[in-house]
Coordinates of N, CA, C and O in Angstrom, one line a residue:
M1 N 53.9 75.2 -122.2 CA 54.9 75.7 -121.3 C 54.8 75.0 -120.0 O 53.6 74.7 -119.5
P2 N 55.9 74.7 -119.3 CA 55.7 74.1 -118.0 C 54.9 75.0 -117.1 O 55.0 76.2 -117.1
A3 N 54.1 74.4 -116.2 CA 53.1 75.2 -115.4 C 53.8 76.1 -114.5 O 53.3 77.2 -114.3
D4 N 55.0 75.8 -114.0 CA 55.7 76.7 -113.1 C 56.2 78.0 -113.8 O 56.6 78.9 -113.2
R5 N 56.2 78.0 -115.2 CA 56.6 79.1 -115.9 C 55.4 79.9 -116.5 O 55.6 80.8 -117.3
A6 N 54.2 79.5 -116.1 CA 53.0 80.1 -116.7 C 52.5 81.4 -115.9 O 51.4 81.7 -116.0
R7 N 53.4 82.0 -115.2 CA 53.1 83.2 -114.4 C 52.5 84.3 -115.3 O 51.7 85.1 -114.8
H8 N 52.9 84.4 -116.6 CA 52.4 85.5 -117.4 C 51.0 85.2 -118.0 O 50.5 86.0 -118.7
V9 N 50.5 84.0 -117.8 CA 49.1 83.7 -118.2 C 48.1 84.2 -117.2 O 48.2 84.0 -116.0
A10 N 47.2 85.0 -117.8 CA 46.2 85.6 -116.9 C 45.4 84.6 -116.1 O 45.1 83.5 -116.6
D11 N 45.0 84.9 -114.9 CA 44.2 84.0 -114.1 C 42.9 83.6 -114.7 O 42.4 82.5 -114.5
D12 N 42.3 84.4 -115.6 CA 41.0 84.1 -116.2 C 41.2 83.5 -117.6 O 40.2 83.4 -118.4
A13 N 42.5 83.3 -118.0 CA 42.7 82.8 -119.4 C 42.2 81.4 -119.6 O 42.2 80.6 -118.6
R14 N 41.7 81.1 -120.7 CA 41.3 79.7 -121.1 C 42.5 78.9 -121.5 O 43.2 79.4 -122.4
V15 N 42.7 77.8 -120.9 CA 43.9 77.0 -121.2 C 43.5 75.5 -121.3 O 42.5 75.1 -120.8
I16 N 44.5 74.8 -121.9 CA 44.5 73.3 -121.8 C 45.6 73.0 -120.8 O 46.7 73.5 -120.9
V17 N 45.3 72.1 -119.8 CA 46.4 71.7 -118.9 C 46.6 70.2 -119.1 O 45.7 69.4 -119.1
V18 N 47.9 69.9 -119.2 CA 48.3 68.4 -119.3 C 49.1 68.2 -118.1 O 50.1 68.7 -117.9
D19 N 48.6 67.3 -117.2 CA 49.2 66.9 -116.0 C 49.7 65.5 -116.1 O 48.9 64.5 -116.2
A20 N 51.0 65.3 -116.0 CA 51.7 64.0 -116.1 C 52.3 63.6 -114.8 O 53.3 63.0 -114.7
G21 N 51.6 63.9 -113.7 CA 52.0 63.6 -112.3 C 53.0 64.6 -111.8 O 52.7 65.6 -111.3
A22 N 54.3 64.3 -112.0 CA 55.4 65.2 -111.5 C 55.6 66.4 -112.4 O 56.2 67.4 -111.9
E23 N 54.9 66.5 -113.5 CA 55.1 67.6 -114.4 C 53.8 68.0 -115.1 O 53.0 67.1 -115.4
A24 N 53.5 69.3 -115.2 CA 52.3 69.7 -115.8 C 52.7 70.9 -116.8 O 53.6 71.7 -116.5
H25 N 52.0 70.9 -117.9 CA 52.2 72.0 -118.9 C 50.8 72.7 -119.1 O 49.8 72.1 -119.1
V26 N 50.9 74.0 -119.5 CA 49.8 74.8 -119.7 C 49.8 75.4 -121.1 O 50.9 75.9 -121.5
Y27 N 48.7 75.3 -121.9 CA 48.7 75.7 -123.3 C 47.5 76.7 -123.4 O 46.4 76.3 -123.4
P28 N 47.8 78.0 -123.5 CA 46.8 79.0 -123.6 C 46.0 78.9 -124.9 O 46.7 78.8 -126.0
L29 N 44.7 79.0 -124.9 CA 43.9 78.9 -126.1 C 44.2 80.0 -127.1 O 44.0 79.9 -128.3
R30 N 44.5 81.2 -126.5 CA 44.8 82.3 -127.4 C 46.0 82.0 -128.3 O 46.0 82.6 -129.5
I31 N 46.9 81.2 -127.9 CA 48.0 80.8 -128.8 C 47.6 79.6 -129.7 O 47.9 79.6 -130.9
L32 N 46.9 78.7 -129.1 CA 46.4 77.5 -129.9 C 45.4 77.9 -131.0 O 45.3 77.2 -132.0
D33 N 44.7 79.0 -130.8 CA 43.8 79.5 -131.8 C 44.5 79.7 -133.2 O 44.0 79.5 -134.2
A34 N 45.8 80.1 -133.1 CA 46.6 80.3 -134.3 C 47.4 79.1 -134.7 O 47.6 78.9 -135.9
H35 N 47.8 78.3 -133.8 CA 48.7 77.2 -134.1 C 48.1 75.8 -134.2 O 48.6 74.9 -134.8
E36 N 47.0 75.6 -133.4 CA 46.1 74.4 -133.4 C 46.8 73.2 -132.8 O 46.0 72.3 -132.3
L37 N 48.1 73.0 -132.8 CA 48.6 71.8 -132.2 C 50.1 72.1 -131.7 O 50.7 73.0 -132.2
V38 N 50.5 71.3 -130.8 CA 51.8 71.4 -130.2 C 52.4 70.0 -130.0 O 51.8 69.1 -129.4
N39 N 53.6 69.7 -130.6 CA 54.3 68.5 -130.3 C 55.2 68.8 -129.1 O 56.0 69.8 -129.1
D40 N 55.0 68.1 -128.1 CA 55.7 68.4 -126.8 C 56.0 67.1 -126.1 O 55.7 66.0 -126.5
V41 N 56.8 67.3 -125.0 CA 57.2 66.1 -124.2 C 56.8 66.6 -122.8 O 57.3 67.6 -122.3
V42 N 55.9 65.8 -122.1 CA 55.5 66.1 -120.8 C 55.7 64.9 -119.9 O 55.2 63.8 -120.2
G43 N 56.5 65.0 -118.8 CA 56.7 63.9 -118.0 C 57.5 62.8 -118.7 O 57.3 61.6 -118.4
G44 N 58.3 63.1 -119.7 CA 59.0 62.2 -120.4 C 58.2 61.5 -121.6 O 58.8 60.7 -122.3
E45 N 56.9 61.8 -121.7 CA 56.1 61.2 -122.7 C 55.9 62.2 -123.9 O 55.6 63.3 -123.7
P46 N 56.2 61.7 -125.1 CA 55.9 62.6 -126.3 C 54.4 62.7 -126.6 O 53.8 61.7 -126.8
L47 N 53.9 63.9 -126.5 CA 52.5 64.2 -126.6 C 52.2 65.1 -127.7 O 53.0 66.0 -128.1
L48 N 51.0 65.0 -128.2 CA 50.4 66.0 -129.2 C 49.2 66.6 -128.5 O 48.3 65.9 -128.2
V49 N 49.3 67.9 -128.4 CA 48.2 68.7 -127.8 C 47.5 69.4 -129.0 O 48.1 70.1 -129.7
T50 N 46.2 69.1 -129.1 CA 45.5 69.6 -130.3 C 44.3 70.5 -129.9 O 43.7 70.3 -128.8
W51 N 44.0 71.5 -130.7 CA 42.9 72.4 -130.5 C 42.3 72.8 -131.8 O 43.0 73.2 -132.7
C52 N 41.0 72.6 -132.0 CA 40.3 73.0 -133.2 C 39.5 74.2 -132.9 O 38.5 74.1 -132.2
P53 N 39.9 75.4 -133.4 CA 39.2 76.6 -133.1 C 37.7 76.6 -133.7 O 36.9 77.3 -133.2
L54 N 37.5 75.9 -134.8 CA 36.2 75.8 -135.4 C 35.2 75.1 -134.6 O 34.1 75.6 -134.4
C55 N 35.5 73.9 -134.1 CA 34.5 73.2 -133.3 C 34.8 73.2 -131.8 O 34.1 72.7 -131.0
R56 N 35.9 73.9 -131.4 CA 36.3 74.2 -130.0 C 36.5 72.9 -129.3 O 36.1 72.7 -128.1
S57 N 37.2 72.0 -129.9 CA 37.5 70.7 -129.3 C 39.0 70.6 -129.0 O 39.9 71.0 -129.8
A58 N 39.4 70.1 -127.8 CA 40.7 69.9 -127.4 C 41.0 68.4 -127.1 O 40.1 67.8 -126.5
M59 N 42.1 67.9 -127.6 CA 42.4 66.5 -127.4 C 43.9 66.4 -127.2 O 44.7 67.2 -127.8
V60 N 44.4 65.4 -126.4 CA 45.8 65.2 -126.2 C 46.1 63.7 -126.6 O 45.3 62.8 -126.1
F61 N 47.1 63.5 -127.3 CA 47.5 62.1 -127.8 C 48.9 61.8 -127.5 O 49.8 62.7 -127.5
E62 N 49.2 60.6 -127.3 CA 50.6 60.1 -127.3 C 51.1 60.1 -128.7 O 50.4 59.7 -129.6
R63 N 52.3 60.6 -129.0 CA 52.8 60.7 -130.3 C 53.6 59.4 -130.8 O 54.1 59.3 -131.9
R64 N 53.6 58.4 -129.9 CA 54.3 57.2 -130.2 C 53.3 56.2 -131.0 O 52.3 55.9 -130.5
V65 N 53.7 55.9 -132.2 CA 52.9 54.9 -133.0 C 53.8 53.8 -133.4 O 54.9 54.0 -134.1
A66 N 53.5 52.6 -133.0 CA 54.3 51.4 -133.4 C 55.8 51.6 -132.9 O 56.7 51.4 -133.7
D67 N 56.0 52.1 -131.7 CA 57.3 52.3 -131.1 C 58.1 53.4 -131.8 O 59.3 53.5 -131.6
E68 N 57.5 54.2 -132.7 CA 58.2 55.4 -133.3 C 57.5 56.7 -132.9 O 56.2 56.8 -132.9
V69 N 58.3 57.7 -132.5 CA 57.7 59.0 -132.1 C 57.5 59.8 -133.4 O 58.4 59.9 -134.2
R70 N 56.2 60.2 -133.5 CA 55.8 60.9 -134.7 C 55.8 62.4 -134.4 O 55.6 62.8 -133.3
T71 N 56.0 63.2 -135.5 CA 55.8 64.7 -135.4 C 54.7 65.1 -136.3 O 54.6 64.6 -137.5
F72 N 53.8 65.8 -135.8 CA 52.6 66.2 -136.5 C 52.5 67.7 -136.8 O 53.1 68.5 -136.1
G73 N 51.8 68.0 -137.9 CA 51.6 69.4 -138.3 C 50.1 69.5 -138.7 O 49.4 68.5 -138.7
V74 N 49.7 70.8 -138.9 CA 48.4 71.0 -139.4 C 48.3 70.9 -140.9 O 49.1 71.4 -141.6
S75 N 47.4 70.1 -141.4 CA 47.3 69.8 -142.8 C 46.7 71.0 -143.6 O 47.0 71.2 -144.8
G76 N 45.9 71.8 -142.9 CA 45.2 72.9 -143.6 C 43.8 72.5 -144.1 O 43.1 73.3 -144.7
Y77 N 43.5 71.2 -143.9 CA 42.2 70.7 -144.3 C 41.3 70.4 -143.1 O 41.9 70.3 -142.0
L78 N 40.1 70.1 -143.3 CA 39.1 69.7 -142.3 C 38.6 68.3 -142.6 O 38.5 67.9 -143.7
Y79 N 38.3 67.6 -141.5 CA 37.6 66.3 -141.7 C 36.4 66.3 -140.7 O 36.6 66.4 -139.5
R80 N 35.2 66.2 -141.3 CA 34.0 66.3 -140.6 C 34.0 67.6 -139.7 O 33.7 67.6 -138.5
S81 N 34.4 68.7 -140.3 CA 34.4 70.0 -139.7 C 35.3 70.2 -138.6 O 35.1 71.0 -137.7
A82 N 36.4 69.4 -138.5 CA 37.4 69.5 -137.4 C 38.8 69.4 -138.0 O 39.0 69.0 -139.2
V83 N 39.8 69.9 -137.2 CA 41.1 69.9 -137.7 C 41.6 68.5 -138.2 O 41.3 67.5 -137.6
L84 N 42.4 68.5 -139.2 CA 43.0 67.3 -139.8 C 44.5 67.5 -139.7 O 45.1 68.4 -140.3
M85 N 45.1 66.6 -138.9 CA 46.5 66.7 -138.6 C 47.3 65.9 -139.6 O 46.8 64.9 -140.2
Y86 N 48.6 66.3 -139.8 CA 49.5 65.6 -140.8 C 50.6 65.0 -140.1 O 51.3 65.6 -139.3
D87 N 50.8 63.7 -140.3 CA 51.9 63.0 -139.7 C 53.1 63.0 -140.7 O 53.1 62.5 -141.8
H88 N 54.2 63.7 -140.3 CA 55.3 63.9 -141.2 C 56.1 62.6 -141.6 O 56.6 62.4 -142.7
Q89 N 56.1 61.6 -140.6 CA 56.9 60.4 -140.9 C 56.1 59.5 -141.9 O 56.7 58.9 -142.8
S90 N 54.8 59.3 -141.7 CA 54.1 58.4 -142.6 C 53.3 59.1 -143.7 O 52.7 58.4 -144.5
E91 N 53.3 60.4 -143.7 CA 52.6 61.3 -144.7 C 51.1 60.9 -144.7 O 50.5 60.8 -145.7
T92 N 50.6 60.7 -143.4 CA 49.2 60.4 -143.3 C 48.4 61.5 -142.6 O 49.0 62.2 -141.8
F93 N 47.2 61.6 -143.0 CA 46.3 62.6 -142.3 C 45.5 61.9 -141.2 O 45.1 60.7 -141.3
W94 N 45.5 62.5 -140.0 CA 44.8 62.0 -138.8 C 43.7 62.9 -138.4 O 43.9 64.1 -138.3
S95 N 42.6 62.3 -138.1 CA 41.4 63.1 -137.6 C 41.6 63.3 -136.1 O 41.8 62.4 -135.3
Q96 N 41.4 64.5 -135.7 CA 41.5 64.9 -134.3 C 40.3 64.2 -133.5 O 40.4 63.6 -132.5
I97 N 39.1 64.3 -134.1 CA 37.9 63.8 -133.4 C 37.8 62.3 -133.4 O 37.5 61.7 -132.4
A98 N 38.2 61.7 -134.6 CA 38.1 60.2 -134.6 C 39.3 59.6 -134.0 O 39.3 58.4 -133.7
A99 N 40.4 60.3 -133.8 CA 41.6 59.8 -133.1 C 42.2 58.7 -133.9 O 42.7 57.7 -133.3
R100 N 42.3 58.8 -135.2 CA 42.9 57.8 -136.0 C 43.3 58.3 -137.4 O 42.8 59.4 -137.8
A101 N 44.1 57.6 -138.1 CA 44.5 58.0 -139.4 C 43.3 57.8 -140.4 O 42.6 56.8 -140.2
V102 N 43.0 58.7 -141.2 CA 41.9 58.7 -142.1 C 42.2 58.7 -143.6 O 41.4 58.3 -144.4
V103 N 43.4 59.1 -144.0 CA 43.9 59.2 -145.3 C 45.3 58.8 -145.4 O 46.1 59.3 -144.7

């Protein structure tokens, strides 16, 4: 959610913040614990915000691959004990930790 709309997020809440200069978004971990990733646009850039509740790792990626904006989902599988993301356009599994396609 845009940071200026994050008034309902508690001051002591654990969050991921993505700051793209003129625009910042806040992603509460209590929501990401259930959803694990968000396809979003921040500062005009298509981004993927990821959270692995199992290993407690957060990473943010640009969703543009070879000049195509990709949409990701959670595969339901793990790769090296971390979330394994699914690329809907290429039907590829991507490792959050390795930051690359693995299957």
